CSV table of C-alpha atoms in Angstrom, one decimal:
chain,number,residue,atom,x,y,z
A,1,ASP,CA,130.1,15.0,-26.9
A,2,THR,CA,127.1,16.6,-28.4
A,3,GLU,CA,126.9,19.6,-26.2
A,4,VAL,CA,127.5,23.1,-26.3
A,5,THR,CA,128.9,24.4,-22.6
A,6,GLN,CA,128.4,27.7,-21.6
A,7,THR,CA,129.7,29.6,-18.4
A,8,PRO,CA,128.9,31.0,-15.8
A,9,LYS,CA,125.5,30.0,-15.4
A,10,HIS,CA,124.7,33.3,-13.7
A,11,LEU,CA,126.4,36.2,-13.8
A,12,VAL,CA,126.0,39.8,-12.0
A,13,MET,CA,128.1,43.1,-12.5
A,14,GLY,CA,128.0,46.4,-11.9
A,15,MET,CA,128.3,48.9,-14.5
A,16,THR,CA,132.0,49.6,-14.5
A,17,ASN,CA,133.3,45.9,-13.9
A,18,LYS,CA,134.9,43.2,-16.4
A,19,LYS,CA,133.8,39.9,-17.0
A,20,SER,CA,133.8,36.9,-19.7
A,21,LEU,CA,131.6,34.5,-20.8
A,22,LYS,CA,132.7,31.6,-22.0
A,23,CYS,CA,131.5,28.7,-24.6
A,24,GLU,CA,132.7,25.5,-25.4
A,25,GLN,CA,132.4,22.9,-28.1
A,26,HIS,CA,133.9,19.7,-29.1
A,27,MET,CA,131.8,18.4,-32.2
A,28,GLY,CA,134.4,19.8,-34.6
A,29,HIS,CA,132.0,22.9,-35.6
A,30,ARG,CA,133.7,25.5,-37.6
A,31,ALA,CA,130.9,28.3,-37.1
A,32,MET,CA,130.2,29.8,-33.9
A,33,TYR,CA,127.5,32.4,-32.6
A,34,TRP,CA,126.7,34.5,-29.6
A,35,TYR,CA,122.9,35.5,-29.5
A,36,LYS,CA,121.0,37.6,-27.1
A,37,GLN,CA,118.0,36.9,-25.9
A,38,LYS,CA,115.4,39.1,-23.4
A,39,ALA,CA,112.6,37.7,-22.2
A,40,LYS,CA,109.8,36.1,-24.1
A,41,LYS,CA,111.6,37.2,-26.6
A,42,PRO,CA,113.7,35.5,-29.9
A,43,PRO,CA,117.0,35.1,-29.6
A,44,GLU,CA,119.0,38.0,-31.5
A,45,LEU,CA,122.6,37.2,-33.5
A,46,MET,CA,125.4,39.2,-32.0
A,47,PHE,CA,128.1,37.8,-33.7
A,48,VAL,CA,129.6,34.9,-35.8
A,49,TYR,CA,132.8,33.0,-36.0
A,50,SER,CA,133.5,31.2,-38.8
A,51,TYR,CA,136.9,29.1,-39.0
A,52,GLU,CA,138.1,31.1,-35.8
A,53,LYS,CA,137.7,34.6,-37.5
A,54,LEU,CA,135.0,37.0,-36.8
A,55,SER,CA,132.6,36.8,-39.6
A,56,ILE,CA,129.3,39.0,-38.7
A,57,ASN,CA,129.0,41.7,-36.1
A,58,GLU,CA,125.7,42.5,-36.1
A,59,SER,CA,126.3,46.4,-35.1
A,60,VAL,CA,126.6,45.2,-31.6
A,61,PRO,CA,128.2,48.0,-29.3
A,62,SER,CA,131.9,47.8,-28.5
A,63,ARG,CA,131.2,47.1,-24.9
A,64,PHE,CA,130.8,43.5,-26.3
A,65,SER,CA,134.0,42.4,-27.7
A,66,PRO,CA,134.2,38.5,-28.3
A,67,GLU,CA,137.1,36.8,-28.7
A,68,CYS,CA,138.2,32.6,-30.4
A,69,PRO,CA,141.3,31.7,-29.3
A,70,ASN,CA,141.1,28.2,-31.1
A,71,SER,CA,138.5,26.5,-32.7
A,72,SER,CA,136.3,25.0,-29.7
A,73,LEU,CA,136.3,28.0,-27.7
A,74,LEU,CA,134.5,31.7,-27.9
A,75,ASN,CA,134.7,34.2,-25.5
A,76,LEU,CA,132.3,37.4,-25.0
A,77,HIS,CA,134.5,40.1,-23.0
A,78,LEU,CA,132.0,42.2,-21.3
A,79,HIS,CA,132.9,45.8,-20.0
A,80,ALA,CA,130.8,48.9,-18.6
A,81,LEU,CA,127.4,47.5,-19.5
A,82,GLN,CA,124.4,48.6,-19.1
A,83,PRO,CA,121.5,47.8,-17.3
A,84,GLU,CA,119.5,46.7,-20.4
A,85,ASP,CA,121.8,44.4,-21.2
A,86,SER,CA,121.1,42.1,-18.6
A,87,ALA,CA,119.6,38.9,-20.9
A,88,LEU,CA,120.1,35.4,-21.4
A,89,TYR,CA,123.3,35.0,-23.4
A,90,LEU,CA,123.2,32.0,-25.8
A,91,CYS,CA,126.7,30.5,-27.9
A,92,ALA,CA,125.8,28.1,-29.9
A,93,SER,CA,127.8,26.0,-33.2
A,94,SER,CA,127.5,24.7,-36.2
A,95,GLN,CA,129.5,22.3,-38.8
A,96,GLY,CA,130.0,25.2,-41.2
A,97,GLN,CA,128.3,28.3,-41.7
A,98,GLY,CA,125.4,29.3,-43.8
A,99,ARG,CA,122.8,26.6,-45.2
A,100,GLY,CA,122.0,22.9,-44.5
A,101,TYR,CA,123.9,22.9,-41.1
A,102,GLY,CA,121.7,22.6,-37.9
A,103,TYR,CA,122.7,24.3,-35.0
A,104,THR,CA,123.4,23.6,-31.3
A,105,PHE,CA,122.7,25.9,-28.3
A,106,GLY,CA,124.3,25.9,-25.2
A,107,SER,CA,122.3,26.9,-22.3
A,108,GLY,CA,123.0,30.3,-21.9
A,109,THR,CA,124.5,32.7,-19.4
A,110,ARG,CA,122.0,34.8,-17.6
A,111,LEU,CA,123.5,38.3,-17.2
A,112,THR,CA,122.2,41.2,-14.6
A,113,VAL,CA,124.0,44.5,-15.1
A,114,VAL,CA,123.6,46.2,-11.8
B,1,ALA,CA,115.6,40.3,-45.6
B,2,GLN,CA,114.3,36.8,-44.7
B,3,SER,CA,111.6,37.3,-42.2
B,4,VAL,CA,109.6,34.7,-40.0
B,5,SER,CA,106.2,35.2,-38.8
B,6,GLN,CA,104.4,33.2,-35.9
B,7,HIS,CA,100.6,33.3,-36.1
B,8,ASN,CA,99.5,32.9,-32.5
B,9,HIS,CA,101.4,35.0,-29.6
B,10,HIS,CA,99.8,32.9,-26.8
B,11,VAL,CA,97.9,29.7,-26.6
B,12,ILE,CA,95.9,28.3,-23.9
B,13,LEU,CA,94.4,24.6,-24.6
B,14,SER,CA,94.0,21.8,-22.0
B,15,GLU,CA,95.7,18.5,-21.8
B,16,ALA,CA,94.8,15.9,-24.3
B,17,ALA,CA,94.0,18.8,-26.7
B,18,SER,CA,95.8,19.4,-30.6
B,19,LEU,CA,98.1,21.5,-30.9
B,20,GLU,CA,98.8,23.6,-34.0
B,21,LEU,CA,101.2,26.5,-33.9
B,22,GLY,CA,101.7,28.5,-37.6
B,23,CYS,CA,104.9,29.8,-39.2
B,24,ASN,CA,105.3,31.6,-42.4
B,25,TYR,CA,108.7,32.7,-43.7
B,26,SER,CA,108.9,35.4,-46.7
B,27,TYR,CA,112.2,34.2,-48.6
B,28,GLY,CA,111.8,32.6,-51.8
B,29,GLY,CA,114.5,30.9,-52.2
B,30,THR,CA,115.9,27.3,-50.9
B,31,VAL,CA,115.4,27.0,-47.0
B,32,ASN,CA,116.6,25.6,-43.6
B,33,LEU,CA,113.8,25.6,-40.7
B,34,PHE,CA,113.8,24.5,-37.4
B,35,TRP,CA,111.2,24.7,-34.2
B,36,TYR,CA,112.7,24.9,-31.2
B,37,VAL,CA,111.4,24.6,-27.7
B,38,GLN,CA,112.0,26.7,-24.1
B,39,TYR,CA,111.1,25.5,-21.3
B,40,PRO,CA,110.7,28.2,-18.3
B,41,GLY,CA,113.5,29.0,-16.9
B,42,GLN,CA,115.7,26.6,-19.6
B,43,HIS,CA,117.6,27.0,-22.9
B,44,LEU,CA,116.7,26.0,-26.2
B,45,GLN,CA,115.9,22.6,-27.4
B,46,LEU,CA,115.6,21.5,-31.5
B,47,LEU,CA,112.1,19.8,-31.8
B,48,LEU,CA,112.8,19.0,-35.3
B,49,LYS,CA,114.0,20.2,-38.2
B,50,TYR,CA,113.3,20.3,-42.5
B,51,PHE,CA,116.8,20.6,-44.9
B,52,SER,CA,115.0,18.8,-47.6
B,53,GLY,CA,113.4,15.6,-48.6
B,54,ASP,CA,110.0,14.5,-47.1
B,55,PRO,CA,107.9,17.7,-46.3
B,56,LEU,CA,106.6,16.0,-43.3
B,57,VAL,CA,108.8,16.1,-40.3
B,58,LYS,CA,108.7,14.1,-37.6
B,59,GLY,CA,110.9,15.2,-34.0
B,60,ILE,CA,110.9,15.1,-30.5
B,61,LYS,CA,108.5,14.6,-27.8
B,62,GLY,CA,105.7,13.8,-30.1
B,63,PHE,CA,105.8,17.1,-32.2
B,64,GLU,CA,105.9,16.9,-36.3
B,65,ALA,CA,105.5,19.6,-38.8
B,66,GLU,CA,104.3,19.9,-41.9
B,67,PHE,CA,106.7,22.1,-44.8
B,68,ILE,CA,104.5,24.0,-47.5
B,69,LYS,CA,106.4,25.2,-49.9
B,70,SER,CA,103.7,26.8,-52.1
B,71,LYS,CA,102.7,28.3,-48.5
B,72,PHE,CA,106.1,29.3,-47.3
B,73,SER,CA,104.5,27.3,-44.1
B,74,PHE,CA,106.5,25.1,-41.5
B,75,ASN,CA,103.0,24.6,-38.6
B,76,LEU,CA,104.0,22.6,-36.0
B,77,ARG,CA,101.8,20.1,-34.8
B,78,LYS,CA,101.1,17.8,-31.9
B,79,PRO,CA,98.0,15.6,-31.5
B,80,SER,CA,97.4,15.4,-27.9
B,81,VAL,CA,99.4,18.1,-25.8
B,82,GLN,CA,100.3,17.4,-22.1
B,83,TRP,CA,101.0,19.7,-18.7
B,84,SER,CA,104.8,19.2,-19.7
B,85,ASP,CA,104.0,21.0,-23.2
B,86,THR,CA,104.0,23.7,-21.2
B,87,ALA,CA,106.7,26.8,-23.1
B,88,GLU,CA,107.8,29.2,-25.6
B,89,TYR,CA,108.1,27.6,-28.9
B,90,PHE,CA,110.4,29.3,-31.7
B,91,CYS,CA,110.1,28.9,-35.4
B,92,ALA,CA,113.5,29.2,-37.0
B,93,VAL,CA,114.6,30.0,-40.5
B,94,ASN,CA,118.1,29.6,-42.3
B,95,ALA,CA,118.0,30.8,-46.1
B,96,GLY,CA,122.0,30.4,-47.0
B,97,ASP,CA,123.5,33.2,-45.5
B,98,TYR,CA,124.8,33.1,-41.9
B,99,LYS,CA,121.8,34.0,-39.9
B,100,LEU,CA,119.4,31.9,-38.2
B,101,SER,CA,116.2,34.3,-38.1
B,102,PHE,CA,113.6,33.8,-35.2
B,103,GLY,CA,110.1,34.2,-35.6
B,104,ALA,CA,108.6,36.1,-32.3
B,105,GLY,CA,107.5,33.0,-30.7
B,106,THR,CA,104.0,31.5,-29.2
B,107,THR,CA,104.0,31.0,-25.5
B,108,VAL,CA,101.8,27.7,-24.8
B,109,THR,CA,100.3,27.1,-22.1
B,110,VAL,CA,98.7,23.8,-21.1
B,111,ARG,CA,96.0,23.5,-18.8
B,112,ALA,CA,96.1,20.3,-16.4
């Protein structure tokens, strides 16, 4: 299995809703990432997990809450989002954190906040 | 902080034309370099990567890239494009920390 699987593929949520994005990989990768991508823009790093521990938070608002239940799963919990949070949310994984590793990206969750 | 510059914002060309997209980065140490492609409405796909060794890297779909260390460049090329190459292309650099830094992207439109 050489894929990163993200669910759901599309999500529409209201500003008072609570929802979660899920990411799963079975490649034995020990680093996992959340990126946010707006239309026609490059992905922006949000969070990095290394060996199931949060290693980097790129000053992301607390309405985004990541969780890594085990080495194969990564969640992003969403609460009280704003319309400007609408974007494509990408999960990625790599064998380790740092240089020398390739990254595998999932197909993303397209989030619309109404 | 490392940065990645892609010279062209939007490139328009005809089928069978040759394509070259420029990418420069600012980090002075050892880097890993990547080119990703994103077709309309789809996710990022890795075209090719450079870690070490031969600076001329061949990737999928007929793409290649050349790493020129002295110029801090990693330009992407394809000798003859097809309509299906219409996409957004991103250069990315990992300089040894946690972060894969992306360029702003180049939109390539191939006219049939």
